[in-house]
Coordinates of C-alpha atoms in Angstrom, one line a residue:
X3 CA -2.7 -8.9 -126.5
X4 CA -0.1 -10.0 -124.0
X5 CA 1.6 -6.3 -123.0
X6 CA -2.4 -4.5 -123.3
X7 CA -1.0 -2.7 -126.1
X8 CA -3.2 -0.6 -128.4
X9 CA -4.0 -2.3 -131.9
X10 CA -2.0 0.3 -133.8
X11 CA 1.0 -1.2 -132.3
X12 CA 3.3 -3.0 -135.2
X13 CA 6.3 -5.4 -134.1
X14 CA 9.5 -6.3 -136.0
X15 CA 11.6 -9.5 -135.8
X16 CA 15.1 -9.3 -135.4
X17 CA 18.4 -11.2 -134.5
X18 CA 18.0 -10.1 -131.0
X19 CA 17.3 -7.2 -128.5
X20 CA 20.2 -5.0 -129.4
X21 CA 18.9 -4.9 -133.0
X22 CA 15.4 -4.0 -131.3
X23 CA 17.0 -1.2 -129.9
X24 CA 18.7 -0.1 -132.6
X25 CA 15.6 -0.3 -135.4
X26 CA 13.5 1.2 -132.3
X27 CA 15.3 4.6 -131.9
X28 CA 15.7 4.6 -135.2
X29 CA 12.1 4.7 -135.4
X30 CA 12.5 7.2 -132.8
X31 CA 14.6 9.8 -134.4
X32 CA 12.5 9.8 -138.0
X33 CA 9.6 10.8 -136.4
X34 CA 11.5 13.4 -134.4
X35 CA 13.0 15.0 -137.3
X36 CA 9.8 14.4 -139.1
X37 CA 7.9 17.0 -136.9
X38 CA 10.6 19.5 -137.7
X39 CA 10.4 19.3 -141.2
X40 CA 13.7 17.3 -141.6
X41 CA 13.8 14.7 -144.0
X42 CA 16.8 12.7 -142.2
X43 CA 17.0 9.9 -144.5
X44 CA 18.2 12.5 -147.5
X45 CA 19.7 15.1 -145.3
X46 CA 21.5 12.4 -143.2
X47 CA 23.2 14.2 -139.7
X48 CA 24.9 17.3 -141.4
X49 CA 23.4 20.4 -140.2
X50 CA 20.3 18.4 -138.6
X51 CA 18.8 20.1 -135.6
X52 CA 20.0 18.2 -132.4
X53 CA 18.3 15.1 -130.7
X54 CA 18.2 14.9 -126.7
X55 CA 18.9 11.3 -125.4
X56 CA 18.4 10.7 -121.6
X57 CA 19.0 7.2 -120.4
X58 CA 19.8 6.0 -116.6
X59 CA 23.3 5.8 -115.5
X60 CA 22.5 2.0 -115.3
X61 CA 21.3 1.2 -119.0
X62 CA 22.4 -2.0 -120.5
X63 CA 25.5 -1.7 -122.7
X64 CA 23.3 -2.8 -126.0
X65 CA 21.1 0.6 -126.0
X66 CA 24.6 2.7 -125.2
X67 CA 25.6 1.0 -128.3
X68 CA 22.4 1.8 -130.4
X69 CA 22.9 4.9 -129.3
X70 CA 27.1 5.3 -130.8
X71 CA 25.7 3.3 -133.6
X72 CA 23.0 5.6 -134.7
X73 CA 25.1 8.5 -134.5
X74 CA 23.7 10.3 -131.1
X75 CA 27.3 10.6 -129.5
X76 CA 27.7 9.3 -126.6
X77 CA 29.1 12.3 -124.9
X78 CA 25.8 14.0 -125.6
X79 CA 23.9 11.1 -123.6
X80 CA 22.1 13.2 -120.6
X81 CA 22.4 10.4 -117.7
X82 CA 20.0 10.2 -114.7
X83 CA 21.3 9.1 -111.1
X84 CA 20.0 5.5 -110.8
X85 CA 19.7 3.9 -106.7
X86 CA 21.6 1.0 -105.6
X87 CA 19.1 -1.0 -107.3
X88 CA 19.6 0.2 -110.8
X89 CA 16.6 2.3 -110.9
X90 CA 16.5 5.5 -112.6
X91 CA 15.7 8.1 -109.7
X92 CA 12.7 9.9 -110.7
X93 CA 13.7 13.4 -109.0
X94 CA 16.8 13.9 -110.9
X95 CA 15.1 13.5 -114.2
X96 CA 15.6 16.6 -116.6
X97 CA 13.2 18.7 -118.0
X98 CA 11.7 16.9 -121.7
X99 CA 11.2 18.4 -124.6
X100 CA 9.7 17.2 -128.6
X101 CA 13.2 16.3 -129.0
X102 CA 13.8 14.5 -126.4
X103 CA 14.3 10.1 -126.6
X104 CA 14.1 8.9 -123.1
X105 CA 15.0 5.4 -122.7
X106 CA 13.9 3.4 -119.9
X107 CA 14.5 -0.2 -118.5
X108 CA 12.1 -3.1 -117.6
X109 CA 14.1 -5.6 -116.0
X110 CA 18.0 -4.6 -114.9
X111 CA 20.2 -7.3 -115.9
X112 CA 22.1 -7.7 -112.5
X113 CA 19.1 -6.7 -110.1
X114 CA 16.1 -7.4 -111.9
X115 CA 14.6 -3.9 -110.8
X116 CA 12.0 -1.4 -112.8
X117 CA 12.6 2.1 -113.6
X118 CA 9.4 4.3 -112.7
X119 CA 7.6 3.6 -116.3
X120 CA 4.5 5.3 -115.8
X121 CA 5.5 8.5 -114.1
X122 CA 8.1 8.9 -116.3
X123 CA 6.0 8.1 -119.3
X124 CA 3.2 10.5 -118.1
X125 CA 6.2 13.3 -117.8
X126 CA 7.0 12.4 -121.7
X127 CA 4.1 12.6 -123.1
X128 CA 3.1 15.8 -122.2
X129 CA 6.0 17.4 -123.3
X130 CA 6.1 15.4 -126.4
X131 CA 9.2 13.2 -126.1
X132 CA 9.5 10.0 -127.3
X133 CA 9.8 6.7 -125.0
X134 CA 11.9 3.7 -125.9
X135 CA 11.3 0.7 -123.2
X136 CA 14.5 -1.9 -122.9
X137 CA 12.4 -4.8 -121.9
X138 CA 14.6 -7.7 -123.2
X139 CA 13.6 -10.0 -120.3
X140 CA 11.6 -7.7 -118.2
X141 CA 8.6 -6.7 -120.2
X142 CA 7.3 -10.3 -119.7
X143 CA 6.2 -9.4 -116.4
X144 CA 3.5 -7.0 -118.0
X145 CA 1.8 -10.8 -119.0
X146 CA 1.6 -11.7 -115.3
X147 CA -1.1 -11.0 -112.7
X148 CA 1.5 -11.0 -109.7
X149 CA 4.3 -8.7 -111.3
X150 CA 2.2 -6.5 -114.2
X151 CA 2.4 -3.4 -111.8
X152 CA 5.9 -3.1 -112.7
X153 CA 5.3 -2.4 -116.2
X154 CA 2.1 -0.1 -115.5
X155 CA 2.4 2.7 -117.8
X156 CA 4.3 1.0 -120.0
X157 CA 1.2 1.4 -122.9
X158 CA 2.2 5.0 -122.5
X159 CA 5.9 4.2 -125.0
X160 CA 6.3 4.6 -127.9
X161 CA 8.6 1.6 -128.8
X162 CA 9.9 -1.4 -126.5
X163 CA 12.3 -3.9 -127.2
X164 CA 12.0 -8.0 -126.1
X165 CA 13.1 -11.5 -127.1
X166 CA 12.4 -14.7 -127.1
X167 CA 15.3 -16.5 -126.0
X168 CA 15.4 -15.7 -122.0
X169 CA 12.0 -16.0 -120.5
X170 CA 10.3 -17.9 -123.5
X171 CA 13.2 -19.7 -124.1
X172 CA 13.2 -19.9 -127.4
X173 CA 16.2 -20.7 -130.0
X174 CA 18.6 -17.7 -130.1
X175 CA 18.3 -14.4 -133.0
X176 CA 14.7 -13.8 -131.9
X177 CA 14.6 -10.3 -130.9
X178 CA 10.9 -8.0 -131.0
X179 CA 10.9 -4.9 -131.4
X180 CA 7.2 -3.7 -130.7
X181 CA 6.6 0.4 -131.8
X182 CA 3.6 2.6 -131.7
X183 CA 4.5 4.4 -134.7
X184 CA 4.5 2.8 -138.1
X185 CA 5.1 5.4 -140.5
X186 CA 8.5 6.2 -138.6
X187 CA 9.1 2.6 -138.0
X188 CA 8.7 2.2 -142.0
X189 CA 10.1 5.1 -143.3
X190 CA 13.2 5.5 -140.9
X191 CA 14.2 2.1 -142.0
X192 CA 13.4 2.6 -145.2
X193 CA 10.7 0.3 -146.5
X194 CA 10.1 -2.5 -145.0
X195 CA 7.9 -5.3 -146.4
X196 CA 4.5 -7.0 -144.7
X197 CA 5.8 -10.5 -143.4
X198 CA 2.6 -12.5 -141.9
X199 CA -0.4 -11.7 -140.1
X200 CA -0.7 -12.6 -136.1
X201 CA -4.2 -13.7 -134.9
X202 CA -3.7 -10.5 -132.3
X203 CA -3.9 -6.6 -133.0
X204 CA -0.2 -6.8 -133.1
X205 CA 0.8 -6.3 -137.2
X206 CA 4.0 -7.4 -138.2
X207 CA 6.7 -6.4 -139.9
X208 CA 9.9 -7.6 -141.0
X209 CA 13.2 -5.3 -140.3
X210 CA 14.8 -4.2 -143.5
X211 CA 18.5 -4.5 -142.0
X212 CA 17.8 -7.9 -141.5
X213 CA 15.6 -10.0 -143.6
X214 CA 17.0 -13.0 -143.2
X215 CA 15.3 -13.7 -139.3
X216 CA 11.8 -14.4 -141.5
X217 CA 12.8 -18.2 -140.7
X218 CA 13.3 -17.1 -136.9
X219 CA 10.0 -14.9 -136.8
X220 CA 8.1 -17.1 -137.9
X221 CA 8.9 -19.7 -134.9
X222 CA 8.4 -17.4 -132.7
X223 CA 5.4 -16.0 -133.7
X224 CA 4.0 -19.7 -133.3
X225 CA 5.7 -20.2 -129.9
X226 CA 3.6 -17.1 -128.7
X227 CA 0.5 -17.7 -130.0
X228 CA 0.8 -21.4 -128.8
X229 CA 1.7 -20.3 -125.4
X230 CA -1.6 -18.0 -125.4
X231 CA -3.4 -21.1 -125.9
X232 CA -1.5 -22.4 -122.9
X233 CA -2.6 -19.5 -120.8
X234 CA 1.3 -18.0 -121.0
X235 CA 0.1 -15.6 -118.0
X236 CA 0.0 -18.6 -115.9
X237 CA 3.4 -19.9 -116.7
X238 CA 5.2 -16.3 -115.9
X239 CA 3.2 -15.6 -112.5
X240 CA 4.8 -19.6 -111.8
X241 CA 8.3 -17.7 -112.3
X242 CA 8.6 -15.2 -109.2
X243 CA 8.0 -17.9 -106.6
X244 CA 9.9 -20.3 -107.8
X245 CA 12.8 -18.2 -108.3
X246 CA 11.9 -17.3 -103.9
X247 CA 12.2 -21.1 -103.6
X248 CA 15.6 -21.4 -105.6
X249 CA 17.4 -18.6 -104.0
X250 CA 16.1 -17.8 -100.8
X251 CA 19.1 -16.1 -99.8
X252 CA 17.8 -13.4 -102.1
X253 CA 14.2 -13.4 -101.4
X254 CA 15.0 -10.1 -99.8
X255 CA 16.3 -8.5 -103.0
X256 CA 13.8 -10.1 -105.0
X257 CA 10.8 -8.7 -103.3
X258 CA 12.4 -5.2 -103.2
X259 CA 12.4 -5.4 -106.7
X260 CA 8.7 -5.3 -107.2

């Protein structure tokens, strides 16, 4: 596959990334009260055992809102100093637990910058938290030769979300939402139903909250697998210098991103 994902890997098809988000930590906190015998979607919040979120002080507004939405709090949201660039700093990052859902960024909207996937993911999985990767335009780069080591690690998640619409440049309402876990991606939202087959490992599912992207999915499911065809590495590694040629002013910042 594109990302280097493993084949157990299921992906969703939404209006868009905050949707993504939303379905991905939802995904996130059935399996979470799963493994503590809590059946959350019959018990609901009330008396449930509580769920650590830890998110950089520079995560985009749409997984703050996932996280109101869902019914986290936000006051309960456990921030981590970011650096000027918008990068979660790796130091001030709290001691995880099996209850823990960290949420990391591929891509910051106004820099463009990477929080540290892998060593954060490593630190994760060993003490059994869950990672959700906001990649709406950034996990792209994990197709690319020139800019993949920015996503290394990111295998290590446990959901990511991604559309269409900004690097693909597709039509809008195409939002992914790729997850590691398909029982708690099935039972947290609560059944949904087998959409279409891809020619990759990737299976696919269709989001119960909204059915009515099949139309959408379905497009973009061809626009991928057509731009495979086309070598779709190729195109993104094309991306990084022209953006040095259009705005050399900012070559500087650009390159620090990496």
């Amino acid at each position: 596959g594109l990302f280097g994902l493993s084949g157990n890997v299921v992906a969703s098809f939404l209006s868009g990334t905050s949707m993504a988000i939303f379905c991905g930590l939802a995904a996130a906190r059935h399996r979470i009260y799963s493994n503590q015998g809590w059946d959350f979607t019959r018990q609901g919040h009330r008396g449930a055992p509580a769920i650590r979120i830890v998110a950089g002080s520079s995560a985009h507004g749409a997984v703050i809102k996932a996280v109101a939405l869902l019914g986290f709090g936000l006051d309960h949201i456990e921030w981590v100093t970011c650096d000027e660039q918008g990068r979660l700093i790796l130091d001030d990052l709290p001691t995880l637990d099996s209850s823990t859902i960290v949420l990391l960024q591929a891509g910051n909207v106004n820099t463009g910058s990477f929080d540290p996937i892998d060593q954060v993911c490593r630190r994760a999985n060993e003490a059994g938290s869950w990672v959700h990767i906001d990649g709406a335009f950034g996990l792209w780069a994990g197709a690319t030769s020139q800019l993949k080591s920015l996503t290394k690690g990111m295998e290590k998640a446990q959901s990511w979300s991604v559309d269409g619409h900004k690097t693909l440049n597709t039509p809008y309402d195409n939002g992914i939402l790729l997850c590691a876990d398909q029982e708690a991606l099935v039972d947290g939202e609560v059944q949904p139903m087998p959409l279409l087959s891809c020619s990759s490992a990737v299976h696919v599912l269709t989001p119960h909250p909204q059915r009515c992207c099949v139309d959408g999915s379905r497009r973009l499911v061809l626009v991928v697998e057509v731009a495979q065809v086309m070598r779709l590495p190729v195109v993104f590694d094309m991306s990084y210098p022209l953006a040095l040629l259009l705005f050399p002013a900012h070559a500087h910042e650009l390159r620090r991103c990496r």
